[in-house]
């Protein structure tokens, strides 16, 4: 039997599951993992236009809803505005593209993915670079204007809640100052090596829940030095895991959840699916 997952209350009245399925770097082979995770009890999926896998998630969700096993309202879906869409007039178009790929009429949470814009050649040029390989930034990005456009999508019924991702405290306060609809969530990198205490304090003061990406410190990057070993292999973590008969990943996720932080690890197999949600 799948474990019952805690939720975090958003100011919109929504309940956001405290653990979700991260999909960064997930490709077509991730379908089986996604399917198994939903069958096992996960009800929160995190994706983004920049991940280029919204269509995969949409196809799997459509099959699931058609089967009658779950209804749309059972699943909390987050996606994000790409940097090439960080202009007030472009927000509706990019959101609709995400909805079409996800095969949904609304998303539960739409995040302002990065507080800077880029100039793409077209809507598919997700990470534009010049001839020297440098990012093509839009130095005229208007954060407040983009937020207004995101608020309009809530009014249109295409989004239940809007939030921020990778914003610092000054950028958050700029949005809060002008917002008609306050940010519902801040998503940022948080893990045992990088607890972001000061920024989390700002969010707590403003009543903005925090969602942690890379909660295991991005093990796919194969980081690790003698001073900062991989968190999954850190002697303190492995000692705790052994004493409680748990995995290192379970210890690291539990650490964040006990701080009230939402986590979105990316499971790679059935074992990870089961362990993470437990």
Coordinates of C-alpha atoms in Angstrom, one line a residue:
X1 CA 0.0 0.0 0.0
X2 CA 1.4 3.4 -1.0
X3 CA 2.3 5.8 1.9
X4 CA 0.1 8.8 2.6
X5 CA 2.0 11.9 1.5
X6 CA 1.9 15.1 3.6
X7 CA 0.9 18.3 1.9
X8 CA 1.9 22.0 2.2
X9 CA -0.9 24.5 2.2
X10 CA -0.7 27.3 -0.4
X11 CA -2.3 30.7 0.0
X12 CA -4.6 29.8 -2.9
X13 CA -6.2 27.0 -0.7
X14 CA -4.4 24.3 -2.7
X15 CA -2.6 21.4 -1.0
X16 CA 0.8 20.7 -2.6
X17 CA 2.2 17.3 -1.9
X18 CA 5.5 17.6 0.0
X19 CA 7.2 15.2 -2.3
X20 CA 7.0 15.2 -6.1
X21 CA 8.5 13.6 -9.2
X22 CA 11.4 15.7 -10.6
X23 CA 11.7 15.4 -14.3
X24 CA 14.9 17.4 -15.1
X25 CA 16.9 15.6 -17.8
X26 CA 14.1 13.0 -18.2
X27 CA 13.7 11.7 -21.7
X28 CA 11.4 9.2 -23.4
X29 CA 12.8 6.3 -21.3
X30 CA 11.4 8.0 -18.2
X31 CA 7.8 7.0 -19.2
X32 CA 8.0 3.7 -17.3
X33 CA 9.3 5.4 -14.1
X34 CA 6.6 8.1 -14.3
X35 CA 3.9 5.5 -14.8
X36 CA 5.1 3.4 -11.8
X37 CA 5.5 6.5 -9.6
X38 CA 1.9 7.5 -10.3
X39 CA 0.7 4.0 -9.6
X40 CA 2.6 3.9 -6.4
X41 CA 1.1 7.0 -5.0
X42 CA 3.0 10.1 -6.3
X43 CA 0.5 12.9 -7.0
X44 CA 2.9 15.8 -7.8
X45 CA 4.8 16.2 -11.1
X46 CA 7.4 19.0 -11.7
X47 CA 8.4 19.8 -15.2
X48 CA 9.3 22.9 -17.4
X49 CA 9.4 24.0 -21.0
X50 CA 13.2 24.0 -20.8
X51 CA 13.2 20.3 -19.9
X52 CA 11.6 19.5 -23.3
X53 CA 9.6 16.6 -21.9
X54 CA 6.2 18.1 -21.3
X55 CA 4.8 16.1 -24.2
X56 CA 5.9 12.8 -22.6
X57 CA 4.2 13.7 -19.3
X58 CA 1.1 14.8 -21.2
X59 CA 0.8 11.5 -23.1
X60 CA 1.1 9.5 -19.9
X61 CA -1.4 11.6 -18.0
X62 CA -3.9 11.3 -20.8
X63 CA -3.6 7.5 -20.7
X64 CA -4.0 7.6 -16.9
X65 CA -7.1 9.8 -16.9
X66 CA -8.7 7.9 -19.8
X67 CA -8.2 4.6 -17.8
X68 CA -10.3 6.1 -15.0
X69 CA -7.7 5.2 -12.3
X70 CA -7.2 8.9 -11.4
X71 CA -8.9 12.2 -12.2
X72 CA -7.2 15.4 -13.3
X73 CA -7.8 17.0 -9.8
X74 CA -5.9 14.1 -8.2
X75 CA -2.6 15.3 -9.7
X76 CA -0.6 18.5 -8.9
X77 CA 1.3 19.6 -12.0
X78 CA 3.9 22.3 -12.1
X79 CA 5.6 23.7 -15.2
X80 CA 7.6 26.8 -15.9
X81 CA 7.9 29.8 -18.2
X82 CA 11.1 29.5 -20.3
X83 CA 13.7 32.3 -20.3
X84 CA 12.9 33.0 -24.0
X85 CA 9.3 33.7 -22.9
X86 CA 10.2 36.3 -20.2
X87 CA 8.3 39.1 -21.9
X88 CA 4.8 40.3 -20.8
X89 CA 3.3 39.7 -24.3
X90 CA 4.9 36.2 -24.7
X91 CA 3.6 34.6 -21.5
X92 CA 0.1 33.6 -22.8
X93 CA 1.7 31.9 -25.8
X94 CA 4.3 29.9 -23.9
X95 CA 1.8 28.8 -21.3
X96 CA -0.6 27.6 -24.0
X97 CA 2.2 25.7 -25.6
X98 CA 2.9 24.0 -22.3
X99 CA -0.8 23.2 -21.8
X100 CA -1.1 21.7 -25.3
X101 CA 2.0 19.5 -24.7
X102 CA 0.7 18.4 -21.2
X103 CA -2.8 17.8 -22.7
X104 CA -4.3 19.8 -19.9
X105 CA -6.6 22.8 -19.7
X106 CA -4.8 24.2 -16.6
X107 CA -1.7 23.7 -14.5
X108 CA -1.7 23.7 -10.7
X109 CA 1.4 25.9 -10.5
X110 CA 3.2 28.0 -13.1
X111 CA 6.7 29.2 -12.2
X112 CA 8.7 32.2 -13.4
X113 CA 11.7 29.9 -14.1
X114 CA 14.5 32.4 -14.1
X115 CA 14.6 36.1 -13.3
X116 CA 16.3 37.0 -16.6
X117 CA 15.3 36.7 -20.2
X118 CA 16.9 35.3 -23.4
X119 CA 16.4 36.1 -27.0
X120 CA 15.6 33.0 -29.0
X121 CA 15.5 32.8 -32.8
X122 CA 12.1 31.1 -32.5
X123 CA 9.9 29.4 -29.8
X124 CA 12.0 26.2 -30.0
X125 CA 15.3 28.0 -29.5
X126 CA 15.2 27.2 -25.7
X127 CA 18.8 28.0 -24.8
X128 CA 20.0 30.5 -27.5
X129 CA 23.7 31.1 -27.9
X130 CA 25.7 33.4 -30.1
X131 CA 28.5 32.3 -32.5
X132 CA 30.9 32.2 -29.6
X133 CA 28.7 30.0 -27.5
X134 CA 27.6 32.7 -25.1
X135 CA 24.0 32.9 -23.9
X136 CA 22.0 35.5 -25.7
X137 CA 20.5 37.5 -22.8
X138 CA 17.6 40.0 -23.0
X139 CA 18.9 42.8 -20.8
X140 CA 15.5 44.5 -20.9
X141 CA 13.6 41.8 -19.0
X142 CA 10.8 43.4 -17.0
X143 CA 10.2 41.2 -14.0
X144 CA 7.1 43.1 -12.9
X145 CA 5.6 43.0 -16.4
X146 CA 6.1 39.2 -16.7
X147 CA 4.4 38.8 -13.3
X148 CA 1.4 40.8 -14.5
X149 CA 1.0 38.5 -17.4
X150 CA 1.2 35.5 -15.2
X151 CA -1.5 36.9 -13.0
X152 CA -3.7 37.3 -16.1
X153 CA -3.3 33.6 -16.7
X154 CA -4.7 32.9 -13.2
X155 CA -7.7 35.2 -14.1
X156 CA -8.1 33.2 -17.4
X157 CA -8.4 29.9 -15.4
X158 CA -5.3 28.4 -17.1
X159 CA -3.3 28.4 -13.9
X160 CA -4.3 27.8 -10.3
X161 CA -1.2 29.4 -8.7
X162 CA 1.9 31.2 -9.8
X163 CA 5.3 31.3 -8.2
X164 CA 9.0 32.0 -8.6
X165 CA 12.1 29.9 -9.2
X166 CA 15.8 30.8 -8.8
X167 CA 14.9 34.3 -7.5
X168 CA 17.0 36.1 -4.8
X169 CA 15.5 38.0 -1.9
X170 CA 15.6 41.4 -3.7
X171 CA 13.9 40.0 -6.8
X172 CA 11.3 38.3 -4.6
X173 CA 10.6 41.6 -2.8
X174 CA 10.2 43.4 -6.1
X175 CA 7.5 41.0 -7.2
X176 CA 5.7 41.0 -3.8
X177 CA 5.7 44.8 -3.8
X178 CA 3.6 45.0 -7.0
X179 CA 1.8 41.7 -7.0
X180 CA -2.0 41.5 -7.1
X181 CA -1.6 37.8 -6.7
X182 CA 1.2 36.9 -4.3
X183 CA 3.8 34.2 -5.2
X184 CA 2.6 30.8 -4.0
X185 CA 5.9 29.0 -4.0
X186 CA 9.7 29.7 -4.4
X187 CA 11.6 26.8 -6.0
X188 CA 15.4 26.8 -5.6
X189 CA 18.3 24.5 -5.0
X190 CA 18.3 23.3 -1.4
X191 CA 20.1 20.4 0.2
X192 CA 22.2 19.5 3.2
X193 CA 25.2 21.4 1.7
X194 CA 23.2 24.4 0.7
X195 CA 20.4 25.0 3.1
X196 CA 19.7 28.6 2.0
X197 CA 18.8 29.7 5.5
X198 CA 18.7 33.4 4.9
X199 CA 16.5 33.1 1.7
X200 CA 14.2 30.6 3.4
X201 CA 13.9 33.1 6.2
X202 CA 12.7 35.8 3.8
X203 CA 10.2 33.3 2.3
X204 CA 8.9 32.4 5.8
X205 CA 8.4 36.0 6.6
X206 CA 6.5 36.5 3.4
X207 CA 4.5 33.3 3.8
X208 CA 6.0 31.6 0.7
X209 CA 6.6 27.9 0.9
X210 CA 9.9 26.6 -0.5
X211 CA 10.3 23.7 -3.0
X212 CA 13.8 22.2 -3.2
X213 CA 15.2 21.0 -6.5
X214 CA 18.4 18.9 -6.4
X215 CA 17.6 17.8 -2.8
X216 CA 20.3 15.2 -3.1
X217 CA 22.8 17.7 -4.3
X218 CA 22.6 16.8 -8.0
X219 CA 24.3 13.4 -7.9
X220 CA 24.1 13.1 -11.7
X221 CA 26.9 15.6 -11.8
X222 CA 29.2 13.1 -10.0
X223 CA 30.4 15.8 -7.6
X224 CA 32.6 14.9 -4.7
X225 CA 35.9 16.0 -3.2
X226 CA 37.7 14.9 0.0
X227 CA 36.3 18.1 1.7
X228 CA 32.8 17.8 0.3
X229 CA 32.1 14.2 -0.7
X230 CA 28.9 13.3 -2.5
X231 CA 26.0 13.7 0.0
X232 CA 24.9 10.2 -0.8
X233 CA 28.3 9.0 0.4
X234 CA 28.9 11.5 3.2
X235 CA 30.0 9.5 6.3
X236 CA 27.5 11.4 8.5
X237 CA 24.7 10.6 6.2
X238 CA 25.6 7.0 5.7
X239 CA 26.0 6.5 9.5
X240 CA 22.5 7.9 10.1
X241 CA 21.2 5.7 7.3
X242 CA 22.7 2.6 8.6
X243 CA 21.6 3.2 12.2
X244 CA 17.9 3.6 11.0
X245 CA 18.1 0.9 8.3
X246 CA 17.3 3.5 5.6
X247 CA 19.0 4.6 2.4
X248 CA 21.2 7.7 2.3
X249 CA 18.6 9.4 -0.1
X250 CA 15.8 8.7 2.4
X251 CA 17.9 10.5 5.2
X252 CA 18.6 13.5 3.0
X253 CA 14.9 13.8 1.9
X254 CA 13.6 13.4 5.4
X255 CA 16.0 16.1 6.6
X256 CA 14.4 18.6 4.2
X257 CA 10.8 17.5 4.8
X258 CA 11.2 17.9 8.5
X259 CA 12.1 21.6 7.8
X260 CA 8.7 21.8 5.9
X261 CA 10.5 22.0 2.5
X262 CA 8.8 20.5 -0.5
X263 CA 11.2 18.1 -2.4
X264 CA 11.2 16.9 -6.0
X265 CA 13.8 14.2 -6.4
X266 CA 14.0 12.4 -9.8
X267 CA 13.6 8.7 -9.3
X268 CA 15.5 6.5 -11.8
X269 CA 14.0 3.1 -11.0
X270 CA 11.3 1.3 -9.0
X271 CA 13.6 1.1 -5.9
X272 CA 14.1 4.8 -5.9
X273 CA 10.3 5.4 -6.4
X274 CA 9.5 3.4 -3.3
X275 CA 12.3 4.7 -1.1
X276 CA 11.8 8.3 -1.9
X277 CA 8.2 8.5 -1.1
X278 CA 8.7 6.4 2.1

